[in-house]
PDB file of C-alpha atoms in Angstrom:
ATOM      1  CA  MET A 255      17.148 -65.026  37.018  1.00  0.00           C
ATOM      2  CA  LYS A 256      15.939 -62.727  39.816  1.00  0.00           C
ATOM      3  CA  ILE A 257      18.761 -60.702  41.322  1.00  0.00           C
ATOM      4  CA  ALA A 258      19.004 -58.713  44.568  1.00  0.00           C
ATOM      5  CA  ILE A 259      21.650 -56.008  44.888  1.00  0.00           C
ATOM      6  CA  ILE A 260      22.414 -55.345  48.551  1.00  0.00           C
ATOM      7  CA  GLY A 261      23.940 -51.873  48.609  1.00  0.00           C
ATOM      8  CA  THR A 262      23.564 -49.525  45.640  1.00  0.00           C
ATOM      9  CA  GLY A 263      26.819 -47.595  45.841  1.00  0.00           C
ATOM     10  CA  GLY A 264      29.566 -47.441  43.252  1.00  0.00           C
ATOM     11  CA  VAL A 265      29.756 -51.234  42.961  1.00  0.00           C
ATOM     12  CA  GLY A 266      26.125 -52.302  43.325  1.00  0.00           C
ATOM     13  CA  GLY A 267      24.823 -49.364  41.336  1.00  0.00           C
ATOM     14  CA  TYR A 268      27.108 -49.976  38.373  1.00  0.00           C
ATOM     15  CA  PHE A 269      26.797 -53.761  38.102  1.00  0.00           C
ATOM     16  CA  GLY A 270      23.118 -53.746  39.047  1.00  0.00           C
ATOM     17  CA  GLY A 271      22.461 -51.088  36.441  1.00  0.00           C
ATOM     18  CA  LYS A 272      24.091 -53.215  33.751  1.00  0.00           C
ATOM     19  CA  LEU A 273      21.918 -56.172  34.772  1.00  0.00           C
ATOM     20  CA  VAL A 274      18.749 -54.062  34.580  1.00  0.00           C
ATOM     21  CA  LYS A 275      19.820 -52.730  31.186  1.00  0.00           C
ATOM     22  CA  ALA A 276      20.119 -56.338  29.961  1.00  0.00           C
ATOM     23  CA  GLY A 277      16.533 -57.046  31.026  1.00  0.00           C
ATOM     24  CA  TYR A 278      17.066 -58.942  34.271  1.00  0.00           C
ATOM     25  CA  ASP A 279      14.647 -58.712  37.212  1.00  0.00           C
ATOM     26  CA  VAL A 280      16.663 -56.640  39.701  1.00  0.00           C
ATOM     27  CA  THR A 281      15.808 -55.299  43.149  1.00  0.00           C
ATOM     28  CA  PHE A 282      18.112 -52.764  44.806  1.00  0.00           C
ATOM     29  CA  LEU A 283      18.623 -52.124  48.512  1.00  0.00           C
ATOM     30  CA  ALA A 284      19.383 -48.462  49.210  1.00  0.00           C
ATOM     31  CA  ARG A 285      18.588 -45.754  51.731  1.00  0.00           C
ATOM     32  CA  GLY A 286      17.935 -42.051  52.220  1.00  0.00           C
ATOM     33  CA  GLU A 287      17.960 -39.595  49.346  1.00  0.00           C
ATOM     34  CA  HIS A 288      19.654 -42.147  47.104  1.00  0.00           C
ATOM     35  CA  LEU A 289      16.712 -44.527  47.565  1.00  0.00           C
ATOM     36  CA  LYS A 290      14.190 -41.757  46.868  1.00  0.00           C
ATOM     37  CA  ALA A 291      15.991 -40.812  43.660  1.00  0.00           C
ATOM     38  CA  LEU A 292      16.108 -44.440  42.504  1.00  0.00           C
ATOM     39  CA  GLN A 293      12.376 -44.850  43.132  1.00  0.00           C
ATOM     40  CA  THR A 294      11.317 -41.609  41.453  1.00  0.00           C
ATOM     41  CA  GLU A 295      13.906 -40.870  38.781  1.00  0.00           C
ATOM     42  CA  GLY A 296      15.607 -44.192  38.067  1.00  0.00           C
ATOM     43  CA  LEU A 297      19.329 -44.950  38.054  1.00  0.00           C
ATOM     44  CA  LYS A 298      21.824 -42.973  35.983  1.00  0.00           C
ATOM     45  CA  VAL A 299      25.274 -44.454  35.389  1.00  0.00           C
ATOM     46  CA  LYS A 300      28.059 -42.205  34.121  1.00  0.00           C
ATOM     47  CA  SER A 301      30.927 -44.305  32.845  1.00  0.00           C
ATOM     48  CA  ILE A 302      34.185 -43.988  30.933  1.00  0.00           C
ATOM     49  CA  GLN A 303      32.785 -46.880  28.871  1.00  0.00           C
ATOM     50  CA  GLY A 304      29.495 -45.132  28.058  1.00  0.00           C
ATOM     51  CA  ASP A 305      26.669 -43.557  30.051  1.00  0.00           C
ATOM     52  CA  PHE A 306      23.233 -45.146  30.454  1.00  0.00           C
ATOM     53  CA  GLU A 307      20.033 -44.837  32.446  1.00  0.00           C
ATOM     54  CA  VAL A 308      17.587 -47.488  33.664  1.00  0.00           C
ATOM     55  CA  ARG A 309      14.175 -47.349  35.336  1.00  0.00           C
ATOM     56  CA  ASP A 310      12.716 -50.861  35.121  1.00  0.00           C
ATOM     57  CA  PHE A 311      13.657 -52.108  38.595  1.00  0.00           C
ATOM     58  CA  ARG A 312      12.511 -52.099  42.220  1.00  0.00           C
ATOM     59  CA  ALA A 313      14.311 -50.292  45.066  1.00  0.00           C
ATOM     60  CA  MET A 314      13.642 -50.631  48.789  1.00  0.00           C
ATOM     61  CA  ASP A 315      15.315 -50.260  52.171  1.00  0.00           C
ATOM     62  CA  GLN A 316      14.550 -53.613  53.823  1.00  0.00           C
ATOM     63  CA  ILE A 317      16.129 -56.962  52.942  1.00  0.00           C
ATOM     64  CA  SER A 318      13.066 -58.681  54.391  1.00  0.00           C
ATOM     65  CA  ASP A 319      10.950 -57.159  51.594  1.00  0.00           C
ATOM     66  CA  MET A 320      13.114 -58.460  48.747  1.00  0.00           C
ATOM     67  CA  GLY A 321      11.309 -61.760  48.235  1.00  0.00           C
ATOM     68  CA  SER A 322      13.229 -64.809  47.027  1.00  0.00           C
ATOM     69  CA  PRO A 323      15.945 -63.801  44.554  1.00  0.00           C
ATOM     70  CA  ASP A 324      17.945 -66.485  42.774  1.00  0.00           C
ATOM     71  CA  LEU A 325      21.158 -64.513  43.239  1.00  0.00           C
ATOM     72  CA  THR A 326      22.042 -61.974  45.926  1.00  0.00           C
ATOM     73  CA  MET A 327      25.037 -59.747  45.194  1.00  0.00           C
ATOM     74  CA  VAL A 328      26.281 -58.215  48.441  1.00  0.00           C
ATOM     75  CA  CYS A 329      27.833 -54.818  47.711  1.00  0.00           C
ATOM     76  CA  VAL A 330      27.884 -53.073  51.104  1.00  0.00           C
ATOM     77  CA  LYS A 331      31.061 -52.024  52.916  1.00  0.00           C
ATOM     78  CA  ALA A 332      33.062 -54.877  54.458  1.00  0.00           C
ATOM     79  CA  TRP A 333      32.310 -53.763  58.016  1.00  0.00           C
ATOM     80  CA  GLN A 334      28.565 -53.895  57.323  1.00  0.00           C
ATOM     81  CA  ILE A 335      28.557 -57.648  56.637  1.00  0.00           C
ATOM     82  CA  LYS A 336      28.146 -58.490  60.317  1.00  0.00           C
ATOM     83  CA  GLU A 337      25.228 -56.054  60.560  1.00  0.00           C
ATOM     84  CA  ILE A 338      23.177 -57.638  57.769  1.00  0.00           C
ATOM     85  CA  ARG A 339      24.181 -61.298  57.680  1.00  0.00           C
ATOM     86  CA  GLU A 340      21.211 -62.481  59.736  1.00  0.00           C
ATOM     87  CA  ASP A 341      18.885 -60.776  57.231  1.00  0.00           C
ATOM     88  CA  LEU A 342      20.860 -62.294  54.363  1.00  0.00           C
ATOM     89  CA  LYS A 343      20.341 -65.690  55.975  1.00  0.00           C
ATOM     90  CA  THR A 344      16.610 -65.405  55.223  1.00  0.00           C
ATOM     91  CA  LEU A 345      17.426 -64.996  51.519  1.00  0.00           C
ATOM     92  CA  ALA A 346      19.892 -67.888  51.609  1.00  0.00           C
ATOM     93  CA  ASP A 347      17.348 -70.093  53.364  1.00  0.00           C
ATOM     94  CA  SER A 348      14.887 -69.366  50.552  1.00  0.00           C
ATOM     95  CA  GLY A 349      17.414 -70.716  48.040  1.00  0.00           C
ATOM     96  CA  SER A 350      19.330 -67.606  47.010  1.00  0.00           C
ATOM     97  CA  MET A 351      23.014 -67.839  46.132  1.00  0.00           C
ATOM     98  CA  ILE A 352      24.973 -65.256  48.159  1.00  0.00           C
ATOM     99  CA  LEU A 353      27.820 -63.586  46.231  1.00  0.00           C
ATOM    100  CA  PRO A 354      29.817 -61.090  48.345  1.00  0.00           C
ATOM    101  CA  LEU A 355      31.897 -58.497  46.477  1.00  0.00           C
ATOM    102  CA  GLN A 356      33.542 -56.816  49.477  1.00  0.00           C
ATOM    103  CA  ASN A 357      37.075 -55.521  49.723  1.00  0.00           C
ATOM    104  CA  GLY A 358      39.383 -57.612  51.879  1.00  0.00           C
ATOM    105  CA  VAL A 359      39.613 -61.348  52.501  1.00  0.00           C
ATOM    106  CA  MET A 360      37.124 -61.846  55.352  1.00  0.00           C
ATOM    107  CA  ALA A 361      33.627 -61.471  53.822  1.00  0.00           C
ATOM    108  CA  ALA A 362      32.873 -65.117  53.054  1.00  0.00           C
ATOM    109  CA  GLU A 363      34.244 -66.255  56.417  1.00  0.00           C
ATOM    110  CA  GLU A 364      32.096 -63.735  58.301  1.00  0.00           C
ATOM    111  CA  LEU A 365      29.013 -64.690  56.281  1.00  0.00           C
ATOM    112  CA  MET A 366      29.591 -68.371  57.105  1.00  0.00           C
ATOM    113  CA  GLU A 367      29.233 -67.594  60.805  1.00  0.00           C
ATOM    114  CA  ALA A 368      25.506 -67.110  60.133  1.00  0.00           C
ATOM    115  CA  ILE A 369      24.813 -68.679  56.725  1.00  0.00           C
ATOM    116  CA  ASP A 370      25.286 -72.217  55.446  1.00  0.00           C
ATOM    117  CA  ARG A 371      28.590 -72.422  53.574  1.00  0.00           C
ATOM    118  CA  ALA A 372      26.805 -74.126  50.662  1.00  0.00           C
ATOM    119  CA  SER A 373      24.847 -70.923  49.953  1.00  0.00           C
ATOM    120  CA  ILE A 374      27.961 -68.741  49.616  1.00  0.00           C
ATOM    121  CA  ILE A 375      30.036 -68.152  46.503  1.00  0.00           C
ATOM    122  CA  GLY A 376      33.375 -66.381  46.796  1.00  0.00           C
ATOM    123  CA  GLY A 377      33.714 -63.171  44.854  1.00  0.00           C
ATOM    124  CA  LEU A 378      35.307 -59.789  44.301  1.00  0.00           C
ATOM    125  CA  CYS A 379      35.141 -56.995  41.769  1.00  0.00           C
ATOM    126  CA  ARG A 380      37.468 -54.501  40.149  1.00  0.00           C
ATOM    127  CA  ILE A 381      36.116 -51.004  39.510  1.00  0.00           C
ATOM    128  CA  ILE A 382      36.694 -47.410  40.593  1.00  0.00           C
ATOM    129  CA  SER A 383      33.250 -45.865  40.992  1.00  0.00           C
ATOM    130  CA  MET A 384      31.154 -43.915  43.462  1.00  0.00           C
ATOM    131  CA  ILE A 385      27.814 -42.269  44.136  1.00  0.00           C
ATOM    132  CA  GLU A 386      28.137 -38.828  42.539  1.00  0.00           C
ATOM    133  CA  ALA A 387      24.669 -37.658  43.563  1.00  0.00           C
ATOM    134  CA  PRO A 388      21.417 -39.355  44.644  1.00  0.00           C
ATOM    135  CA  GLY A 389      20.516 -41.803  41.880  1.00  0.00           C
ATOM    136  CA  VAL A 390      23.782 -41.191  39.996  1.00  0.00           C
ATOM    137  CA  ILE A 391      26.784 -43.552  39.845  1.00  0.00           C
ATOM    138  CA  ASN A 392      30.081 -42.410  38.332  1.00  0.00           C
ATOM    139  CA  HIS A 393      32.521 -45.049  37.027  1.00  0.00           C
ATOM    140  CA  ILE A 394      35.861 -43.269  36.583  1.00  0.00           C
ATOM    141  CA  GLY A 395      38.487 -45.986  36.271  1.00  0.00           C
ATOM    142  CA  VAL A 396      39.429 -49.651  35.720  1.00  0.00           C
ATOM    143  CA  ASN A 397      37.612 -52.056  33.402  1.00  0.00           C
ATOM    144  CA  PRO A 398      34.668 -53.291  35.536  1.00  0.00           C
ATOM    145  CA  THR A 399      35.174 -56.980  36.267  1.00  0.00           C
ATOM    146  CA  ILE A 400      33.660 -59.556  38.611  1.00  0.00           C
ATOM    147  CA  ILE A 401      35.828 -62.507  39.647  1.00  0.00           C
ATOM    148  CA  PHE A 402      34.081 -65.363  41.434  1.00  0.00           C
ATOM    149  CA  GLY A 403      34.025 -69.089  42.089  1.00  0.00           C
ATOM    150  CA  GLU A 404      33.013 -71.823  44.459  1.00  0.00           C
ATOM    151  CA  ILE A 405      34.951 -71.610  47.713  1.00  0.00           C
ATOM    152  CA  ASP A 406      36.094 -75.228  47.301  1.00  0.00           C
ATOM    153  CA  GLY A 407      37.161 -74.628  43.695  1.00  0.00           C
ATOM    154  CA  ARG A 408      34.546 -76.840  42.004  1.00  0.00           C
ATOM    155  CA  GLN A 409      33.171 -75.866  38.601  1.00  0.00           C
ATOM    156  CA  THR A 410      29.458 -76.182  39.355  1.00  0.00           C
ATOM    157  CA  GLN A 411      26.484 -75.464  37.129  1.00  0.00           C
ATOM    158  CA  ARG A 412      25.373 -72.583  39.314  1.00  0.00           C
ATOM    159  CA  VAL A 413      28.583 -70.602  38.873  1.00  0.00           C
ATOM    160  CA  LYS A 414      28.418 -71.255  35.125  1.00  0.00           C
ATOM    161  CA  ASP A 415      24.863 -69.900  35.180  1.00  0.00           C
ATOM    162  CA  ILE A 416      26.045 -66.757  36.961  1.00  0.00           C
ATOM    163  CA  GLN A 417      28.776 -66.254  34.383  1.00  0.00           C
ATOM    164  CA  GLU A 418      26.225 -66.568  31.598  1.00  0.00           C
ATOM    165  CA  VAL A 419      24.101 -63.864  33.255  1.00  0.00           C
ATOM    166  CA  LEU A 420      27.087 -61.540  33.613  1.00  0.00           C
ATOM    167  CA  THR A 421      28.171 -62.135  30.020  1.00  0.00           C
ATOM    168  CA  THR A 422      24.654 -61.427  28.750  1.00  0.00           C
ATOM    169  CA  ALA A 423      24.702 -58.141  30.697  1.00  0.00           C
ATOM    170  CA  GLY A 424      27.997 -57.128  29.116  1.00  0.00           C
ATOM    171  CA  ILE A 425      29.885 -57.474  32.402  1.00  0.00           C
ATOM    172  CA  GLU A 426      33.391 -58.856  32.117  1.00  0.00           C
ATOM    173  CA  SER A 427      33.866 -61.779  34.493  1.00  0.00           C
ATOM    174  CA  LYS A 428      36.334 -64.483  35.414  1.00  0.00           C
ATOM    175  CA  LEU A 429      35.277 -67.827  36.832  1.00  0.00           C
ATOM    176  CA  THR A 430      38.124 -69.130  38.982  1.00  0.00           C
ATOM    177  CA  ASN A 431      38.899 -72.377  40.776  1.00  0.00           C
ATOM    178  CA  ASN A 432      41.059 -70.488  43.311  1.00  0.00           C
ATOM    179  CA  ILE A 433      39.009 -67.586  44.630  1.00  0.00           C
ATOM    180  CA  GLN A 434      41.244 -67.280  47.700  1.00  0.00           C
ATOM    181  CA  ALA A 435      44.260 -66.377  45.555  1.00  0.00           C
ATOM    182  CA  GLU A 436      42.182 -63.859  43.593  1.00  0.00           C
ATOM    183  CA  LEU A 437      40.971 -62.233  46.814  1.00  0.00           C
ATOM    184  CA  TRP A 438      44.539 -61.825  48.047  1.00  0.00           C
ATOM    185  CA  LYS A 439      45.670 -60.403  44.718  1.00  0.00           C
ATOM    186  CA  LYS A 440      43.057 -57.667  45.005  1.00  0.00           C
ATOM    187  CA  PHE A 441      43.874 -57.273  48.700  1.00  0.00           C
ATOM    188  CA  MET A 442      47.425 -56.310  47.740  1.00  0.00           C
ATOM    189  CA  VAL A 443      46.062 -53.485  45.598  1.00  0.00           C
ATOM    190  CA  ILE A 444      43.397 -52.071  47.900  1.00  0.00           C
ATOM    191  CA  CYS A 445      45.610 -51.913  50.980  1.00  0.00           C
ATOM    192  CA  THR A 446      47.418 -49.008  49.321  1.00  0.00           C
ATOM    193  CA  SER A 447      44.200 -47.005  49.828  1.00  0.00           C
ATOM    194  CA  ALA A 448      45.024 -46.041  53.395  1.00  0.00           C
ATOM    195  CA  LEU A 449      48.437 -44.791  52.295  1.00  0.00           C
ATOM    196  CA  LEU A 450      46.588 -42.349  50.054  1.00  0.00           C
ATOM    197  CA  GLY A 451      44.379 -41.502  53.010  1.00  0.00           C
ATOM    198  CA  ILE A 452      47.188 -40.424  55.330  1.00  0.00           C
ATOM    199  CA  THR A 453      49.249 -38.634  52.659  1.00  0.00           C
ATOM    200  CA  LYS A 454      46.206 -36.861  51.163  1.00  0.00           C
ATOM    201  CA  ALA A 455      47.438 -37.927  47.736  1.00  0.00           C
ATOM    202  CA  THR A 456      45.886 -39.487  44.638  1.00  0.00           C
ATOM    203  CA  TYR A 457      47.179 -42.655  42.985  1.00  0.00           C
ATOM    204  CA  GLY A 458      49.029 -40.530  40.452  1.00  0.00           C
ATOM    205  CA  GLU A 459      50.720 -38.437  43.133  1.00  0.00           C
ATOM    206  CA  ILE A 460      51.638 -41.388  45.339  1.00  0.00           C
ATOM    207  CA  ARG A 461      53.232 -43.391  42.533  1.00  0.00           C
ATOM    208  CA  GLU A 462      55.211 -40.496  41.004  1.00  0.00           C
ATOM    209  CA  LEU A 463      57.030 -39.365  44.154  1.00  0.00           C
ATOM    210  CA  PRO A 464      59.975 -41.764  44.717  1.00  0.00           C
ATOM    211  CA  GLU A 465      59.585 -41.755  48.509  1.00  0.00           C
ATOM    212  CA  THR A 466      55.883 -42.617  48.544  1.00  0.00           C
ATOM    213  CA  ARG A 467      56.261 -45.018  45.622  1.00  0.00           C
ATOM    214  CA  LYS A 468      58.753 -46.990  47.722  1.00  0.00           C
ATOM    215  CA  LEU A 469      56.342 -46.969  50.661  1.00  0.00           C
ATOM    216  CA  MET A 470      53.606 -48.303  48.364  1.00  0.00           C
ATOM    217  CA  ILE A 471      55.828 -51.085  47.013  1.00  0.00           C
ATOM    218  CA  ASP A 472      57.035 -52.060  50.503  1.00  0.00           C
ATOM    219  CA  LEU A 473      53.429 -52.148  51.765  1.00  0.00           C
ATOM    220  CA  VAL A 474      52.402 -54.490  48.946  1.00  0.00           C
ATOM    221  CA  THR A 475      55.515 -56.635  49.434  1.00  0.00           C
ATOM    222  CA  GLU A 476      54.637 -57.212  53.095  1.00  0.00           C
ATOM    223  CA  ILE A 477      51.215 -58.508  52.090  1.00  0.00           C
ATOM    224  CA  TYR A 478      52.769 -60.804  49.494  1.00  0.00           C
ATOM    225  CA  HIS A 479      55.111 -62.304  52.112  1.00  0.00           C
ATOM    226  CA  LEU A 480      52.137 -62.763  54.459  1.00  0.00           C
ATOM    227  CA  SER A 481      50.143 -64.536  51.742  1.00  0.00           C
ATOM    228  CA  GLN A 482      53.019 -66.939  51.169  1.00  0.00           C
ATOM    229  CA  LYS A 483      53.313 -67.736  54.872  1.00  0.00           C
ATOM    230  CA  ILE A 484      49.584 -68.472  54.968  1.00  0.00           C
ATOM    231  CA  GLY A 485      49.874 -70.705  51.881  1.00  0.00           C
ATOM    232  CA  VAL A 486      48.012 -68.677  49.270  1.00  0.00           C
ATOM    233  CA  ASN A 487      49.052 -69.608  45.742  1.00  0.00           C
ATOM    234  CA  ILE A 488      50.247 -66.337  44.169  1.00  0.00           C
ATOM    235  CA  GLU A 489      52.968 -66.099  41.526  1.00  0.00           C
ATOM    236  CA  PRO A 490      56.366 -64.673  42.648  1.00  0.00           C
ATOM    237  CA  ASP A 491      56.213 -61.614  40.340  1.00  0.00           C
ATOM    238  CA  PHE A 492      52.803 -60.446  41.518  1.00  0.00           C
ATOM    239  CA  VAL A 493      54.154 -57.464  43.478  1.00  0.00           C
ATOM    240  CA  GLU A 494      55.535 -56.076  40.223  1.00  0.00           C
ATOM    241  CA  LYS A 495      52.237 -56.846  38.465  1.00  0.00           C
ATOM    242  CA  THR A 496      50.322 -55.071  41.223  1.00  0.00           C
ATOM    243  CA  VAL A 497      52.445 -51.937  40.939  1.00  0.00           C
ATOM    244  CA  SER A 498      52.104 -51.991  37.150  1.00  0.00           C
ATOM    245  CA  PHE A 499      48.324 -52.257  37.543  1.00  0.00           C
ATOM    246  CA  ILE A 500      48.249 -49.275  39.911  1.00  0.00           C
ATOM    247  CA  ASP A 501      50.306 -47.338  37.359  1.00  0.00           C
ATOM    248  CA  THR A 502      47.358 -47.625  34.947  1.00  0.00           C
ATOM    249  CA  PHE A 503      44.892 -45.888  37.320  1.00  0.00           C
ATOM    250  CA  PRO A 504      43.807 -42.372  36.339  1.00  0.00           C
ATOM    251  CA  HIS A 505      46.179 -39.817  37.880  1.00  0.00           C
ATOM    252  CA  ASP A 506      43.506 -38.169  40.024  1.00  0.00           C
ATOM    253  CA  SER A 507      41.775 -41.395  41.122  1.00  0.00           C
ATOM    254  CA  THR A 508      41.418 -42.539  44.716  1.00  0.00           C
ATOM    255  CA  SER A 509      39.560 -45.382  46.443  1.00  0.00           C
ATOM    256  CA  SER A 510      36.454 -45.634  48.585  1.00  0.00           C
ATOM    257  CA  LEU A 511      38.514 -46.079  51.757  1.00  0.00           C
ATOM    258  CA  THR A 512      40.643 -43.057  50.886  1.00  0.00           C
ATOM    259  CA  ARG A 513      37.589 -40.882  50.345  1.00  0.00           C
ATOM    260  CA  ASP A 514      35.972 -42.150  53.554  1.00  0.00           C
ATOM    261  CA  VAL A 515      39.076 -41.208  55.554  1.00  0.00           C
ATOM    262  CA  TRP A 516      39.255 -37.758  53.956  1.00  0.00           C
ATOM    263  CA  GLU A 517      35.555 -37.144  54.568  1.00  0.00           C
ATOM    264  CA  GLY A 518      35.636 -38.295  58.187  1.00  0.00           C
ATOM    265  CA  LYS A 519      33.410 -41.318  57.556  1.00  0.00           C
ATOM    266  CA  PRO A 520      33.749 -44.873  58.944  1.00  0.00           C
ATOM    267  CA  SER A 521      36.049 -46.849  56.645  1.00  0.00           C
ATOM    268  CA  GLU A 522      37.153 -50.402  55.896  1.00  0.00           C
ATOM    269  CA  ILE A 523      40.559 -49.916  57.569  1.00  0.00           C
ATOM    270  CA  GLU A 524      40.033 -52.906  59.894  1.00  0.00           C
ATOM    271  CA  TYR A 525      39.344 -55.094  56.836  1.00  0.00           C
ATOM    272  CA  GLN A 526      42.357 -53.843  54.931  1.00  0.00           C
ATOM    273  CA  ASN A 527      45.593 -52.853  56.692  1.00  0.00           C
ATOM    274  CA  GLY A 528      44.099 -53.819  60.053  1.00  0.00           C
ATOM    275  CA  THR A 529      43.625 -57.367  58.776  1.00  0.00           C
ATOM    276  CA  VAL A 530      47.218 -57.417  57.494  1.00  0.00           C
ATOM    277  CA  VAL A 531      48.473 -56.450  60.950  1.00  0.00           C
ATOM    278  CA  LYS A 532      46.334 -59.028  62.765  1.00  0.00           C
ATOM    279  CA  LEU A 533      47.216 -61.863  60.376  1.00  0.00           C
ATOM    280  CA  GLY A 534      50.868 -60.827  60.491  1.00  0.00           C
ATOM    281  CA  GLU A 535      50.815 -61.231  64.260  1.00  0.00           C
ATOM    282  CA  LYS A 536      49.032 -64.569  63.974  1.00  0.00           C
ATOM    283  CA  TYR A 537      51.467 -66.029  61.438  1.00  0.00           C
ATOM    284  CA  GLY A 538      54.657 -64.381  62.676  1.00  0.00           C
ATOM    285  CA  VAL A 539      55.193 -62.077  59.683  1.00  0.00           C
ATOM    286  CA  ASP A 540      56.477 -58.548  60.337  1.00  0.00           C
ATOM    287  CA  THR A 541      54.352 -55.857  58.662  1.00  0.00           C
ATOM    288  CA  PRO A 542      55.815 -52.490  59.781  1.00  0.00           C
ATOM    289  CA  ILE A 543      54.537 -50.367  56.866  1.00  0.00           C
ATOM    290  CA  ASN A 544      51.006 -51.720  57.103  1.00  0.00           C
ATOM    291  CA  ARG A 545      51.127 -51.309  60.887  1.00  0.00           C
ATOM    292  CA  PHE A 546      52.228 -47.677  60.571  1.00  0.00           C
ATOM    293  CA  VAL A 547      49.503 -46.877  58.030  1.00  0.00           C
ATOM    294  CA  TYR A 548      46.851 -48.661  60.093  1.00  0.00           C
ATOM    295  CA  GLN A 549      47.853 -46.894  63.295  1.00  0.00           C
ATOM    296  CA  CYS A 550      47.841 -43.501  61.559  1.00  0.00           C
ATOM    297  CA  VAL A 551      44.272 -44.014  60.316  1.00  0.00           C
ATOM    298  CA  LEU A 552      42.992 -45.521  63.569  1.00  0.00           C
ATOM    299  CA  PRO A 553      42.445 -42.234  65.495  1.00  0.00           C
ATOM    300  CA  MET A 554      40.449 -40.822  62.560  1.00  0.00           C
ATOM    301  CA  GLU A 555      38.487 -44.063  62.318  1.00  0.00           C
ATOM    302  CA  LEU A 556      37.545 -44.046  65.984  1.00  0.00           C
ATOM    303  CA  LYS A 557      36.489 -40.410  65.742  1.00  0.00           C
ATOM    304  CA  ALA A 558      34.353 -41.162  62.664  1.00  0.00           C
ATOM    305  CA  ARG A 559      32.636 -44.093  64.335  1.00  0.00           C
ATOM    306  CA  HIS A 560      31.977 -42.128  67.508  1.00  0.00           C
ATOM    307  CA  LYS A 561      30.422 -39.373  65.369  1.00  0.00           C
ATOM    308  CA  LYS A 562      28.348 -41.993  63.524  1.00  0.00           C
TER     309      LYS A 562
END
């Protein structure tokens, strides 16, 4: 199977690297110094589960040069989907399956505005990783997992084929018949990222202080209530499960959104707490904690995008 990795950051670099290591034909999309390092020195992955390096791959900066991959894993930031979906359409039209792994719950819907629904497979991933230096990915937390499935819940041969590829590459995966529920379950976790951003705290610090721990739990609870109003099938004790999951994160870990806010970069705030606020308004669900967090980040976000 030929595989295109669109975006070679913490997500695309780690999972793409594992696929290359397993012998698959992989092409990475990257840019700048990171692209140069990939082309000249290969990809180095530092991981709590074991370091490795790979060189037998292609790396480029144009989707139009990526040929006709069988599978396209979209690993860019959520807000970049709209920027590249017309280019992704050319890959989909050539027969490629499009598997988005963005944070949030909007990626597949935004892709469908330009790409035939039949080409898109719902997906998400769990991993804490980042670009440490050009050509170097550092995986620092969470067992790397890809969860995916047909948007309509069918168990098709193509999703079984993808799972076989992931298993062969040593990537833990879960094939689900309810990808929407899985997306919302992750959504409940990642929306705590902006709380870290405005408190300048790590996951360990935020969960150990009673006041911020309560804020975190209330934020997650609002999203759970919103999911139930929308009709997403999530078990009643999932808030407690979410908090327990966050309690397993390394003490000094953060998230990509948190780091973007701290570093003055454009973030996914509109696709996380911003989406909670907008959907809350649409469905008549009050989300005061998410609204407060979103509004606190918004001035920094606008400044970052103006600077960009």
